[in-house]
PDB file of C-alpha atoms and ligand atoms in Angstrom:
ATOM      1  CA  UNK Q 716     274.321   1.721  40.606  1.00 37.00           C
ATOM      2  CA  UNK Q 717     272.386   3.725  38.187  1.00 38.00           C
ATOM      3  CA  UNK Q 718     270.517   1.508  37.046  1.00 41.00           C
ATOM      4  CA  UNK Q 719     267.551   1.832  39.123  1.00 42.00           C
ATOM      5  CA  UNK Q 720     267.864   5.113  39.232  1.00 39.00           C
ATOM      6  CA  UNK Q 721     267.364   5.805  35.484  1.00 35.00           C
ATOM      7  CA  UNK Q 722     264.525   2.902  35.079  1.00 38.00           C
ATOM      8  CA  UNK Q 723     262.557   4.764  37.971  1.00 41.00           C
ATOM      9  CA  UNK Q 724     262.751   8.566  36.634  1.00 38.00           C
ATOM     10  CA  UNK Q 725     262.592   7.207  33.067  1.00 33.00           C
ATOM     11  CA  UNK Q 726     259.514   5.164  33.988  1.00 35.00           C
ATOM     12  CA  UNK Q 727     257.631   8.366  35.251  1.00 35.00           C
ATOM     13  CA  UNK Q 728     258.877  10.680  32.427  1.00 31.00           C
ATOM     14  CA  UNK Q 729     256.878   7.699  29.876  1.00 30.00           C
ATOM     15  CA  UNK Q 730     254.421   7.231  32.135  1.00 31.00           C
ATOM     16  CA  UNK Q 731     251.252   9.590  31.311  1.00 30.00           C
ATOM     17  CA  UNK Q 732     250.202  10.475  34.433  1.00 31.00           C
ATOM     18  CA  UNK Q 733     253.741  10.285  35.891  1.00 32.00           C
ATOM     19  CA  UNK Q 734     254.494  12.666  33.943  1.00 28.00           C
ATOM     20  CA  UNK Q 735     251.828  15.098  34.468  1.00 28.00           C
ATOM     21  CA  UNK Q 736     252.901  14.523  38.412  1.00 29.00           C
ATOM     22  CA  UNK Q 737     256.542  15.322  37.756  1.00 29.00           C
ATOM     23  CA  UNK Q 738     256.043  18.667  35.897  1.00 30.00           C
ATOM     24  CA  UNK Q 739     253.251  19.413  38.748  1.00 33.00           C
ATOM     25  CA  UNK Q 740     256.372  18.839  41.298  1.00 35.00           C
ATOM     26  CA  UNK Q 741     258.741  20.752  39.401  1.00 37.00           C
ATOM     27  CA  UNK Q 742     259.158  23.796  41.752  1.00 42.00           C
ATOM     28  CA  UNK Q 743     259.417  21.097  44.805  1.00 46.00           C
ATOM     29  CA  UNK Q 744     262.060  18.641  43.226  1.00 62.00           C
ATOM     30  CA  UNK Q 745     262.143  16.871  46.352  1.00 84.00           C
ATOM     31  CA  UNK Q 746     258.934  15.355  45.526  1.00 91.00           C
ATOM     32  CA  UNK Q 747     258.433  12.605  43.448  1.00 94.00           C
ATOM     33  CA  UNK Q 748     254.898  12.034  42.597  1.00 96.00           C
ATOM     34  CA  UNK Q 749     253.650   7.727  42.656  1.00 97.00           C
ATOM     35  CA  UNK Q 750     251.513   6.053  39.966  1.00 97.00           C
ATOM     36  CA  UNK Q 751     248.158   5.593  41.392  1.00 98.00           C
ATOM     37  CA  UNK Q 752     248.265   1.970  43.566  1.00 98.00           C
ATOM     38  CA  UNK Q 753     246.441  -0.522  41.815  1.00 97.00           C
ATOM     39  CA  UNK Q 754     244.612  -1.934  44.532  1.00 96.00           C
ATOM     40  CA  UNK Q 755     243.155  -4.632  42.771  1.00 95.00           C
ATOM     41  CA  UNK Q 756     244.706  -7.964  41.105  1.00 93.00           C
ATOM     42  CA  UNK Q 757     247.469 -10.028  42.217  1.00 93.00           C
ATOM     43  CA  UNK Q 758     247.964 -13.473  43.349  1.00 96.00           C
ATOM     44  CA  UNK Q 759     244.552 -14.938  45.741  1.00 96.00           C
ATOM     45  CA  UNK Q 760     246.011 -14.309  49.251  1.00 97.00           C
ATOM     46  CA  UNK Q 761     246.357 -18.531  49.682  1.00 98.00           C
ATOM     47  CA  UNK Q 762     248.504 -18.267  46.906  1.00 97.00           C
ATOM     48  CA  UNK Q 763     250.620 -15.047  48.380  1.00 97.00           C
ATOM     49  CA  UNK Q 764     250.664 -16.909  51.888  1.00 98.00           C
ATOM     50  CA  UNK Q 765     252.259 -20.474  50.002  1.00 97.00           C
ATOM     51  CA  UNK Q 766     254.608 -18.306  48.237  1.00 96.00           C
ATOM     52  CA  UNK Q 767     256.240 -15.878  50.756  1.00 98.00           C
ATOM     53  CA  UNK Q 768     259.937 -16.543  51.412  1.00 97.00           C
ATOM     54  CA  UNK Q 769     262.660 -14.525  52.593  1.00 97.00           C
ATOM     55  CA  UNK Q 770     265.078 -13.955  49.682  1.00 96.00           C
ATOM     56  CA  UNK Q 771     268.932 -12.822  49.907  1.00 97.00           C
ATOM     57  CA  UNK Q 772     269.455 -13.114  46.615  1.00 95.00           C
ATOM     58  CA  UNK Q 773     270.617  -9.894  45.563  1.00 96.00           C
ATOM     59  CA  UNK Q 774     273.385  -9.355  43.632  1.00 93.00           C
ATOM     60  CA  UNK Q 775     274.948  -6.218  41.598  1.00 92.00           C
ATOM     61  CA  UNK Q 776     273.011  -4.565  38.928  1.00 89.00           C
ATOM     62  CA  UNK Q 777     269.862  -5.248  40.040  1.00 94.00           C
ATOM     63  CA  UNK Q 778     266.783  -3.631  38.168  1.00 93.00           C
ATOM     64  CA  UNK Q 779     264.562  -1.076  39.691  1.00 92.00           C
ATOM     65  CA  UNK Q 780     261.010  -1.823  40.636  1.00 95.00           C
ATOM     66  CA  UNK Q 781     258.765  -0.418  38.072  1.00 95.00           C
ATOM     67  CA  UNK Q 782     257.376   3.174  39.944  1.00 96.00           C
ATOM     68  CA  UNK Q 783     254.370   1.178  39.637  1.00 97.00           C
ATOM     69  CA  UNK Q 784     255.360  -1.451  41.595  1.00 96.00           C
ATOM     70  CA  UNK Q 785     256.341   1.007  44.250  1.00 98.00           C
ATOM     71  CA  UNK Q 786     253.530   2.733  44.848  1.00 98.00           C
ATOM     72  CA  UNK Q 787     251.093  -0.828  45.206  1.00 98.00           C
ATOM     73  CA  UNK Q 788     253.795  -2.048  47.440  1.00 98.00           C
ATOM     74  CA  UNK Q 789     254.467   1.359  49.412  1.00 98.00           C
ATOM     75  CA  UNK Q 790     250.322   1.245  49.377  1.00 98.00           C
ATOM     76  CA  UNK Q 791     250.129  -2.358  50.522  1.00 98.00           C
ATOM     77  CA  UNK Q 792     252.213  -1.671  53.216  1.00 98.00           C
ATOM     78  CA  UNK Q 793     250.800   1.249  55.088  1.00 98.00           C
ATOM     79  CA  UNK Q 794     248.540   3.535  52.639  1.00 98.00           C
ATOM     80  CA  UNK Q 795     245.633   5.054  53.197  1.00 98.00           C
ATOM     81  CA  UNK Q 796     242.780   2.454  52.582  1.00 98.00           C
ATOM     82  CA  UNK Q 797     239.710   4.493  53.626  1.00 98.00           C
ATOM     83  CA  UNK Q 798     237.986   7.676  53.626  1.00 97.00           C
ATOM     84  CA  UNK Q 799     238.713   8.132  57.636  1.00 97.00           C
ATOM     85  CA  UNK Q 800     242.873   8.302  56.325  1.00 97.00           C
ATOM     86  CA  UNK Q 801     242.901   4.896  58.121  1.00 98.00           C
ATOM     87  CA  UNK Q 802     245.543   2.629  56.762  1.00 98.00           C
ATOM     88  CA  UNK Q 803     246.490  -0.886  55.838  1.00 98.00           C
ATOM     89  CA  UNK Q 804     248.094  -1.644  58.635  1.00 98.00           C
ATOM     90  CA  UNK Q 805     246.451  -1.258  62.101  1.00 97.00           C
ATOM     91  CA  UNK Q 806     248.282   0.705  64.993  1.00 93.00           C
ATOM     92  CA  UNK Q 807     247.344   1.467  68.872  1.00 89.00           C
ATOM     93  CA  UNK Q 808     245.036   4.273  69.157  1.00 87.00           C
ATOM     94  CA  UNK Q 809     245.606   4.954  65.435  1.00 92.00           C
ATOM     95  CA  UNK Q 810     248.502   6.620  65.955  1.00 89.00           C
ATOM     96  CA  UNK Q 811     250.033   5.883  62.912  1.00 93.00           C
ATOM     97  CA  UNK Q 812     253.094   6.398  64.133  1.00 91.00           C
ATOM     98  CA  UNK Q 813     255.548   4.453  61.738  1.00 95.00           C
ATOM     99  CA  UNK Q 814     257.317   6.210  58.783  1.00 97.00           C
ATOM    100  CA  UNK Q 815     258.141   4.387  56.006  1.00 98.00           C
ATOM    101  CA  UNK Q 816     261.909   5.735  54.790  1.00 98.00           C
ATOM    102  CA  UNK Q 817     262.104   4.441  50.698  1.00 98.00           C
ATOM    103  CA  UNK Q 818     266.313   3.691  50.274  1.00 98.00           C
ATOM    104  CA  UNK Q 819     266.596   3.712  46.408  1.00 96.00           C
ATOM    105  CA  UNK Q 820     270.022   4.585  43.919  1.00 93.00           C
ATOM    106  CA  UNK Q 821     268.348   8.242  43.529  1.00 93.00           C
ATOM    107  CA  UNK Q 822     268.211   8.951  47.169  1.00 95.00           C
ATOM    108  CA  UNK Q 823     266.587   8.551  50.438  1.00 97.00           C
ATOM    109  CA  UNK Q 824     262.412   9.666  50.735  1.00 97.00           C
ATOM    110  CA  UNK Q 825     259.817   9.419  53.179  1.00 98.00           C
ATOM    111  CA  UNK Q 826     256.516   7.653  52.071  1.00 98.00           C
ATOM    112  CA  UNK Q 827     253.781  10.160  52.142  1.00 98.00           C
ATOM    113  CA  UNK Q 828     250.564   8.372  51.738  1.00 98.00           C
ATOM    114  CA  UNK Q 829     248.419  11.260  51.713  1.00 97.00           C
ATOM    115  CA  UNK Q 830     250.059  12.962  48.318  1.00 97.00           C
ATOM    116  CA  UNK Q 831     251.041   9.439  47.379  1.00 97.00           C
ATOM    117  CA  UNK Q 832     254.342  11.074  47.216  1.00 97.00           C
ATOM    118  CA  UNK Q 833     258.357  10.342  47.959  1.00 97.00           C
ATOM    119  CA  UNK Q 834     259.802  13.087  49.633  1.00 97.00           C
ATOM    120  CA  UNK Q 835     263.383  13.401  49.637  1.00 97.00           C
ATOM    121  CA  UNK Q 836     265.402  13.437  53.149  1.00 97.00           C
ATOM    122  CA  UNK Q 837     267.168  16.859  53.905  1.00 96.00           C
ATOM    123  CA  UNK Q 838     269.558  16.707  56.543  1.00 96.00           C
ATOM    124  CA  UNK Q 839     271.367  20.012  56.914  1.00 94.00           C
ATOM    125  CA  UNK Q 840     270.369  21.264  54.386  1.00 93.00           C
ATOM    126  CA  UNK Q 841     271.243  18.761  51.930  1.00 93.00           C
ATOM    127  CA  UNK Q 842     269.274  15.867  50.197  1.00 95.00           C
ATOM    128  CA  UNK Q 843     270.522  12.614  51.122  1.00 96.00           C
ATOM    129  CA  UNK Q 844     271.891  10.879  48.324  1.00 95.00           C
ATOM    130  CA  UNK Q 845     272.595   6.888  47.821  1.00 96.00           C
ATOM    131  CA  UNK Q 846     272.576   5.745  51.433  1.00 97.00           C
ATOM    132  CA  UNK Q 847     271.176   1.709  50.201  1.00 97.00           C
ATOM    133  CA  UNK Q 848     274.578   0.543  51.919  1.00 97.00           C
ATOM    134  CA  UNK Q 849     274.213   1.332  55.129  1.00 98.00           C
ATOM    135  CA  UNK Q 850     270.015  -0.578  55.279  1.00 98.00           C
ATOM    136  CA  UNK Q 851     271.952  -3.518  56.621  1.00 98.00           C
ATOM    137  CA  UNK Q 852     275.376  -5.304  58.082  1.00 97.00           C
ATOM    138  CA  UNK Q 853     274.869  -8.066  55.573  1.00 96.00           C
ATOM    139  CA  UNK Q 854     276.541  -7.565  52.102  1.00 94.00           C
ATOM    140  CA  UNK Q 855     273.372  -7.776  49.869  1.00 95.00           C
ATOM    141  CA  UNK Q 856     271.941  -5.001  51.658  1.00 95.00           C
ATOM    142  CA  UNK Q 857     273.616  -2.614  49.340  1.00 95.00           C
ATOM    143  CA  UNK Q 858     272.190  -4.538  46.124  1.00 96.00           C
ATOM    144  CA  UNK Q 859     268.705  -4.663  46.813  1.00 97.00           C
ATOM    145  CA  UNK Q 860     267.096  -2.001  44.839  1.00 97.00           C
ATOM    146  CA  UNK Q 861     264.431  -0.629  47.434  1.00 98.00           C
ATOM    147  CA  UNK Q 862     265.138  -0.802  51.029  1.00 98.00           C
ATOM    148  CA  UNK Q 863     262.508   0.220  53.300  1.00 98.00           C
ATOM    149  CA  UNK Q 864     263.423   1.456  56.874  1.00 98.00           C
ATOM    150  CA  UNK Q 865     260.692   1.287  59.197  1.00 98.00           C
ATOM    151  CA  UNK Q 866     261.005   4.468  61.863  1.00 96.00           C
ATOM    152  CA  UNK Q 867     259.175   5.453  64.828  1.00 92.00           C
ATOM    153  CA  UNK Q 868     257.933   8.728  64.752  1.00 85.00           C
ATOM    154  CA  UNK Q 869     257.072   9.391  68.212  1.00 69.00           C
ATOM    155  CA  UNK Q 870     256.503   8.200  71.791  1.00 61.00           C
ATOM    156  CA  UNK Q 871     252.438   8.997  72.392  1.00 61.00           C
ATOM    157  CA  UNK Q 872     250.174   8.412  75.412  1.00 58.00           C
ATOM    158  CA  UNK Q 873     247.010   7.902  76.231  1.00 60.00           C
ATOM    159  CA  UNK Q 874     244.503   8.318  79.587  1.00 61.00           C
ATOM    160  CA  UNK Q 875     245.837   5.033  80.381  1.00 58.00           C
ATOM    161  CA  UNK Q 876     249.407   6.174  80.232  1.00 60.00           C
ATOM    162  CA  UNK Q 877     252.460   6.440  77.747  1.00 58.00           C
ATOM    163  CA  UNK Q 878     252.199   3.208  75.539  1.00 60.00           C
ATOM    164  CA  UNK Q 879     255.679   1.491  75.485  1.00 62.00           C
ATOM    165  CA  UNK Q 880     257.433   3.015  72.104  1.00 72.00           C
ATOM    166  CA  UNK Q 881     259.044   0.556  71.052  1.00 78.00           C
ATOM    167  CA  UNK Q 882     257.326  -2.589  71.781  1.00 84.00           C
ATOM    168  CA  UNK Q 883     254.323  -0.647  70.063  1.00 88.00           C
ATOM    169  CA  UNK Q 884     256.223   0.437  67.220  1.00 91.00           C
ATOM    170  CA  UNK Q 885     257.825  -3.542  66.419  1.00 94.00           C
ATOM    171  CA  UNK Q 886     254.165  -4.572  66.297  1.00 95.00           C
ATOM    172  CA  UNK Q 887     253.388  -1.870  64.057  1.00 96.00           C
ATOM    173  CA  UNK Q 888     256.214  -2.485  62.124  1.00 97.00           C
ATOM    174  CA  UNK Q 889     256.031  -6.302  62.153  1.00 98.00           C
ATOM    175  CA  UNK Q 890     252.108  -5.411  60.380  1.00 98.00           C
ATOM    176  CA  UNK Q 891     253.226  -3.290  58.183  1.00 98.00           C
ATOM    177  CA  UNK Q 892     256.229  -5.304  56.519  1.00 98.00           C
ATOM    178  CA  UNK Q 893     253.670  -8.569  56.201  1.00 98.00           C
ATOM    179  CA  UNK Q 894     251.585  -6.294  54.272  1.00 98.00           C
ATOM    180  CA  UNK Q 895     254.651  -5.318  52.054  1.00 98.00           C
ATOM    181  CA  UNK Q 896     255.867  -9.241  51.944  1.00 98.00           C
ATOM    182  CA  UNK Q 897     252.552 -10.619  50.808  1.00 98.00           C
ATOM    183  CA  UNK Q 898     252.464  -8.045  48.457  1.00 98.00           C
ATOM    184  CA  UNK Q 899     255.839  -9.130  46.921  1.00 98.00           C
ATOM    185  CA  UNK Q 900     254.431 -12.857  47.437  1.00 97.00           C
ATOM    186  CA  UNK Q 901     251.468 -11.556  44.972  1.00 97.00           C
ATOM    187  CA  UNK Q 902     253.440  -9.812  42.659  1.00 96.00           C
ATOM    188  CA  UNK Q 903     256.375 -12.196  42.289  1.00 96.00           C
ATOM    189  CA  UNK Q 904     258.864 -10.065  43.838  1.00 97.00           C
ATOM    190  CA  UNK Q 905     261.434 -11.003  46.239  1.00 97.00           C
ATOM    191  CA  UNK Q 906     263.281  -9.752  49.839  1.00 97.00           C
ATOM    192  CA  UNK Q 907     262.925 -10.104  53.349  1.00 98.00           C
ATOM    193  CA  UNK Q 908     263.257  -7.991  56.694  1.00 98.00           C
ATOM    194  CA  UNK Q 909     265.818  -7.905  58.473  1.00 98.00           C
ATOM    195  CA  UNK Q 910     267.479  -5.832  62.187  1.00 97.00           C
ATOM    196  CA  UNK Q 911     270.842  -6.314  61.370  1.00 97.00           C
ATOM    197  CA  UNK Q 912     271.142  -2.375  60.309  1.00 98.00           C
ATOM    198  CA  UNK Q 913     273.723  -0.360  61.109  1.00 98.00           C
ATOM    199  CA  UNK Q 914     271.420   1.538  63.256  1.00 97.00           C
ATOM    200  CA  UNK Q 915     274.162   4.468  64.639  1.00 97.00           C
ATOM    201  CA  UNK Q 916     275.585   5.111  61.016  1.00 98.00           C
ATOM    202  CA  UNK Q 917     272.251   5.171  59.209  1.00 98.00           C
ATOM    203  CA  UNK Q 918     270.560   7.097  61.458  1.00 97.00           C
ATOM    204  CA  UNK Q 919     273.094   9.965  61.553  1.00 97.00           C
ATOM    205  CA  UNK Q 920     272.890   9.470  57.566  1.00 98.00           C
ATOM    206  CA  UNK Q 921     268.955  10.021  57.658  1.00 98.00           C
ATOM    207  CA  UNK Q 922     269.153  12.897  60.589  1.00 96.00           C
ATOM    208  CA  UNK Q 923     267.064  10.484  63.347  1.00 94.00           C
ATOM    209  CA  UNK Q 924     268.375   9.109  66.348  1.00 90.00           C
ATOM    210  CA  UNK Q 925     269.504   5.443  66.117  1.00 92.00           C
ATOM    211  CA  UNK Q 926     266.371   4.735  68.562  1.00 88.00           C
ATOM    212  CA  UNK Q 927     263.608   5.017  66.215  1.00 91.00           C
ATOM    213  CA  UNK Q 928     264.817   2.910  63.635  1.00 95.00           C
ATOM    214  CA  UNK Q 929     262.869  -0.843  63.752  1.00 96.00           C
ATOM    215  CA  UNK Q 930     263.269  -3.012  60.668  1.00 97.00           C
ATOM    216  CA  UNK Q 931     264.648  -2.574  57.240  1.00 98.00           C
ATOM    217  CA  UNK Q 932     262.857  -4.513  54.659  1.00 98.00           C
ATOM    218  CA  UNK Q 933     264.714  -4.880  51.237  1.00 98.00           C
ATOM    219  CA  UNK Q 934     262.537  -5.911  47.848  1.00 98.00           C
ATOM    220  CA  UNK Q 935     263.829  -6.303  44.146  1.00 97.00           C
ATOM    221  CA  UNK Q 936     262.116  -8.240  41.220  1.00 95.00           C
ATOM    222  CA  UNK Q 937     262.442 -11.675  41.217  1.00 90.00           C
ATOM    223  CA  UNK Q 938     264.357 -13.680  38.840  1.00 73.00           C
ATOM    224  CA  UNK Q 939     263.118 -17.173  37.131  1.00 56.00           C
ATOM    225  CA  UNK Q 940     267.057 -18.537  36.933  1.00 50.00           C
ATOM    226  CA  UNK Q 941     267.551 -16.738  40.475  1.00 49.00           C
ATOM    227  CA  UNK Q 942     269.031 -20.096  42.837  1.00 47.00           C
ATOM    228  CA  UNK Q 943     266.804 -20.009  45.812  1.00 47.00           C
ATOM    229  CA  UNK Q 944     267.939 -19.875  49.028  1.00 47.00           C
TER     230      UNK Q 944
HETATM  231  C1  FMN R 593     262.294  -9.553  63.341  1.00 61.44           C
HETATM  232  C2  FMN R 593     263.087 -10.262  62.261  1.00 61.44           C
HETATM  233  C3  FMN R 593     264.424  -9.954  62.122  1.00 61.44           C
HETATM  234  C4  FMN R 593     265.177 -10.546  61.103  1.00 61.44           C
HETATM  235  N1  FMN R 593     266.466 -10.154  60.916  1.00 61.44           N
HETATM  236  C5  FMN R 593     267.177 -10.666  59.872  1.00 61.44           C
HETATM  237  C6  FMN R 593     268.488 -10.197  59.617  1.00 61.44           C
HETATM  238  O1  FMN R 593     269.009  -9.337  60.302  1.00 61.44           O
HETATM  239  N2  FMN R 593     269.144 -10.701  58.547  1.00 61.44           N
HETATM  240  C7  FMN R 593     268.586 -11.646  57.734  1.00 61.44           C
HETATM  241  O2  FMN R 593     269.242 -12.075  56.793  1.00 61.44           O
HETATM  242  N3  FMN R 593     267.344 -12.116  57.965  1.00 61.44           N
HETATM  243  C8  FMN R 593     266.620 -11.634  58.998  1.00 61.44           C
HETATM  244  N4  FMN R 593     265.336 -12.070  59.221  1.00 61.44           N
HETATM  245  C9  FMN R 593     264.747 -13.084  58.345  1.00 61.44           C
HETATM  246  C10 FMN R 593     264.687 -14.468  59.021  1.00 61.44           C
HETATM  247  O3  FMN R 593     265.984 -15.005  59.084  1.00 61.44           O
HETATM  248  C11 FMN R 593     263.764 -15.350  58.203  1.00 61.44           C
HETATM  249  O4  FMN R 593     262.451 -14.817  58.265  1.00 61.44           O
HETATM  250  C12 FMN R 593     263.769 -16.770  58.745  1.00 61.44           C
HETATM  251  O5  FMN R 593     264.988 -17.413  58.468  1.00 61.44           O
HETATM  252  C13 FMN R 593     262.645 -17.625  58.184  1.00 61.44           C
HETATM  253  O6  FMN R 593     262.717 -17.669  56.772  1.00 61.44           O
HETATM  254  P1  FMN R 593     261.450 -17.234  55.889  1.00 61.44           P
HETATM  255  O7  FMN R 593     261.208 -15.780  56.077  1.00 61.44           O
HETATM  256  O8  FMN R 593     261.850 -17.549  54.459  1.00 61.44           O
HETATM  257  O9  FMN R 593     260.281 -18.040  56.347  1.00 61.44           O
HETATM  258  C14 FMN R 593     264.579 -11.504  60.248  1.00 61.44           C
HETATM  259  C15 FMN R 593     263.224 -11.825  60.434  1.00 61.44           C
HETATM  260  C16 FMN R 593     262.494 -11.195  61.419  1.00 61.44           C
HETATM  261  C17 FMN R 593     261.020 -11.533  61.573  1.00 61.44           C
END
């Protein structure tokens, strides 16, 4: 589907700033420069809470998420929210040791909160193209226009030890896709999380092992005449 694809890179071609970011990327094209978050606005967090839902309810031709969209939700989730480089999600020993992979129609990318940049995924040598189908068993999975993977980056210890990996990292994980549903909750978009990934397949697709793969998260705007689930 090229649909999203188009909406997204159109979007930042119109978009002022955008713009500005793409030409300032244009000897790394495997950068693509976010909107600034807005990090104010939205539903009152009461409201957000009432209204969260898991939604399914993706079907083909789906439109993108605005690039504006992205970046508040992307930011939501596990930005930078301080001067320290702390985040919006809290994690042992700020390790901060969850990367967000960003499955869109145009490719795969990392979240890179710092440059409030995607970066594209190179696996030998070659950026990963439309890999959506393989961010979940279920059929939908391959509908939903954003599909965030949620990775561990790296076992780490401390003076009290090496802190379990992966019971660490589903916490972490589990705090920062709240963030990202309440965010869709606020902005009337729709999705849910979900482990049923194809874990060996997408994995080998993203050049990880199948280990540090947690949760997949998929998000798409919201339709009034949408059925819900
Ligand atoms: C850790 C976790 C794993 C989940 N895995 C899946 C999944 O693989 N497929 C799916 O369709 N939903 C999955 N879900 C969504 C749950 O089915 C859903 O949250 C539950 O039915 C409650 O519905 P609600 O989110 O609308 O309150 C998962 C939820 C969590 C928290």
């Amino acid at each position: 589907m090229r649909t999203a694809t188009c909406t997204l890179l159109m979007s930042l071609a119109l978009c002022g700033d955008a713009f500005t970011a793409i030409s300032s990327v244009a000897h790394d094209p495997v950068a693509i420069d976010l909107p600034a978050p807005q990090k104010t606005g939205g539903k009152p967090l009461m409201d957000a809470l009432s209204a969260r839902a898991t939604s399914r309810n993706f079907t083909a031709n789906e439109p993108a998420l605005p690039p504006q969209q992205l970046s508040n939700l992307l930011w939501a989730g596990f930005g930078i929210n301080r001067p320290d480089g702390k985040r919006t999600a809290p994690t042992a020993h700020n390790s901060q040791n969850i990367t967000i992979h960003v499955l869109l129609d145009t490719g795969a990318y990392t979240y890179e909160p710092a440059k409030n940049q995607l970066r594209r995924v190179i696996v030998n040598g070659q950026p990963v193209g439309d890999i959506r189908a393989l961010g979940g068993t279920q059929d939908f999975a391959r509908n939903a226009p954003v599909t965030l993977i949620y990775v561990c980056d790296a076992i780490f210890h401390t003076s009290a030890g090496a802190i379990p990996p992966l019971q660490t990292s589903a916490i972490h994980a589990g705090a920062i896709a709240q963030n990202v549903s309440l965010y869709c909750a606020s902005a009337g978009l729709k999705g849910g999380v979900r482990m049923s990934i194809p874990k060996e397949k997408l994995a080998a697709a993203l050049g990880i092992t199948p280990n540090r793969i947690i949760l997949a998260q998929s998000i798409g705007q919201d339709s009034p005449a949408a059925p819900k689930p």
